[in-house]
C-alpha positions in Angstrom: -90.8 23.1 15.0 -89.8 20.2 12.7 -86.3 19.9 14.2 -87.6 20.0 17.7 -90.2 17.4 17.0 -87.5 15.2 15.4 -85.4 15.6 18.5 -87.6 13.1 20.3 -86.6 10.3 17.9 -82.8 10.7 17.8 -79.8 12.9 18.4 -79.6 16.1 16.5 -78.1 19.5 16.8 -79.1 23.0 15.6 -76.3 25.0 13.8 -77.1 28.6 13.3 -75.4 30.1 10.2 -74.1 33.7 9.6 -74.0 34.5 13.3 -72.4 37.9 14.1 -73.9 39.0 17.5 -74.9 37.6 20.9 -78.4 39.0 20.4 -79.0 36.7 17.5 -78.2 33.6 19.5 -80.3 34.8 22.4 -83.2 35.2 20.0 -82.7 31.7 18.7 -82.5 30.3 22.2 -85.8 32.2 23.1 -87.5 30.9 20.0 -86.4 27.3 20.6 -87.8 27.5 24.2 -91.1 29.0 23.1 -91.5 26.4 20.4 -90.6 23.6 22.8 -93.3 24.8 25.2 -95.9 25.0 22.3 -95.1 21.6 21.0 -95.3 20.0 24.5 -98.5 21.8 25.0 -99.8 20.1 21.8 -98.8 16.7 23.1 -95.5 16.3 21.2 -92.4 14.9 22.7 -89.3 17.1 22.5 -85.8 16.2 23.7 -84.8 17.8 27.0 -81.7 19.2 25.4 -81.2 20.1 21.7 -77.6 21.3 21.4 -77.3 24.8 19.8 -74.2 25.7 17.8 -72.9 28.7 15.9 -71.3 28.8 12.5 -68.3 31.0 12.6 -68.1 32.3 9.1 -68.4 36.1 9.6 -65.2 37.8 10.9 -67.3 39.7 13.5 -68.3 36.4 15.0 -64.8 35.1 15.3 -63.6 38.4 16.8 -66.5 38.6 19.2 -66.7 34.9 20.1 -65.8 35.6 23.7 -69.0 37.6 24.1 -71.4 34.7 23.1 -69.5 31.4 23.5 -71.4 30.8 26.7 -74.7 30.6 24.7 -73.5 27.7 22.5 -72.9 24.0 22.9 -70.6 23.7 19.9 -69.0 25.6 17.1 -68.3 25.1 13.4 -65.8 27.3 11.5 -67.1 27.9 7.9 -63.8 28.5 6.1 -65.3 29.3 2.7 -67.3 32.4 3.8 -64.8 33.3 6.5 -62.0 33.6 4.0 -64.2 35.5 1.5 -65.4 38.1 4.1 -62.1 38.4 5.9 -60.1 39.1 2.7 -62.8 41.0 0.8 -62.4 38.6 -2.1 -65.4 37.0 -3.8 -64.6 33.3 -4.2 -66.8 33.2 -7.3 -64.9 36.0 -9.1 -62.1 34.4 -11.2 -60.2 37.7 -11.3 -59.8 37.5 -7.5 -58.5 33.9 -7.4 -55.0 35.0 -6.2 -56.6 37.0 -3.3 -59.0 34.4 -2.2 -56.8 31.9 -0.2 -57.0 30.3 3.2 -53.2 30.5 3.2 -53.3 34.1 4.4 -51.7 34.8 7.8 -54.9 36.6 9.0 -57.1 33.6 8.1 -54.8 31.2 10.0 -54.6 33.5 13.1 -58.3 34.0 13.2 -59.1 30.2 12.8 -56.5 29.5 15.5 -58.0 32.0 17.9 -61.5 30.4 17.5 -60.1 26.9 18.1 -58.0 28.0 21.1 -61.0 29.7 22.8 -63.4 26.8 22.0 -60.9 24.4 23.5 -60.3 26.6 26.5 -64.1 26.7 27.2 -64.6 23.0 26.5 -66.8 23.6 23.4 -66.4 21.1 20.5 -65.3 22.9 17.4 -65.1 21.6 13.8 -63.9 23.2 10.6 -66.0 22.8 7.5 -65.7 24.0 3.9 -63.2 23.2 1.2 -60.3 23.5 3.7 -61.6 20.7 5.9 -62.1 18.3 3.0 -58.7 18.9 1.4 -56.0 16.5 2.7 -53.3 19.0 1.9 -54.6 21.3 4.7 -54.9 18.5 7.3 -51.4 19.1 8.8 -52.0 22.9 8.9 -55.4 22.5 10.7 -54.0 19.9 13.1 -51.1 22.3 14.0 -53.7 25.0 14.7 -55.3 22.7 17.3 -58.2 21.3 15.4 -59.6 18.0 16.5 -62.8 17.7 14.4 -63.3 17.9 10.6 -66.7 18.3 8.9 -66.6 17.2 5.3 -68.3 15.6 2.4 -68.2 11.8 2.7 -66.5 11.5 -0.7 -63.3 13.0 0.7 -63.3 11.1 4.0 -60.9 8.2 3.0 -58.3 10.5 1.5 -58.4 12.9 4.5 -58.3 10.0 7.0 -55.2 8.7 5.2 -53.5 12.1 5.3 -54.3 12.5 9.1 -52.9 9.0 9.8 -49.6 10.1 8.2 -49.3 13.1 10.5 -47.2 13.3 13.6 -49.5 15.2 15.9 -46.9 16.1 18.5 -44.6 17.4 15.8 -47.3 19.5 14.3 -48.4 21.0 17.6 -44.7 21.9 18.3 -44.6 23.5 14.8 -47.8 25.5 15.3 -46.2 28.7 16.7 -43.9 28.9 13.6 -46.9 28.6 11.3 -48.6 31.4 13.2 -45.5 33.6 12.8 -45.6 33.2 9.0 -45.8 36.7 7.4 -47.1 35.7 4.0 -48.5 33.0 1.8 -45.0 31.9 0.6 -43.9 31.2 4.2 -47.1 29.3 4.9 -46.7 27.2 1.7 -43.1 26.5 2.8 -44.3 25.3 6.2 -46.9 23.1 4.5 -44.2 21.5 2.3 -42.0 20.8 5.3 -44.9 19.2 7.2 -46.6 17.4 4.4 -47.6 13.8 5.2 -45.1 11.2 4.0 
């Protein structure tokens, strides 16, 4: 109710975390419509369109995205949880530090598949989490087709500098080689080769 009431006073979006099924987004859509009707019935103004997005941080959501992408206006890939759940490696367990890494071929291929489908369907997609705010990952994410980063303001200048050093055409051309990498060592070698000057 508070978000919908605030929508009358400025642009805002609703991002639903931990999505895994179409049914969850349908339930959110129904709830938003019902609350909008209630609020307007009480005399409150509500925006005619409040964009609804899904956080892709559960592997099931990434794999089933085709089944519910029509219900959302935008997407955000939550890399911290996605890596943890995809690799079955608790990021808070120091004994699993070597297993918890975004530099796993499965992680890159899954992130790429989400970005590719979002771009194909004309849905804005961002990456958030530690990966988005780390300038060392900028060339990798750009090569996967990412066009929007969501990060803490403290890392913005450093990331912007890294992005400006990148040759986007070269990174897009090198994307297929990145996706063919068979292990972390090969991905790290790719990153060294394409690190900003």
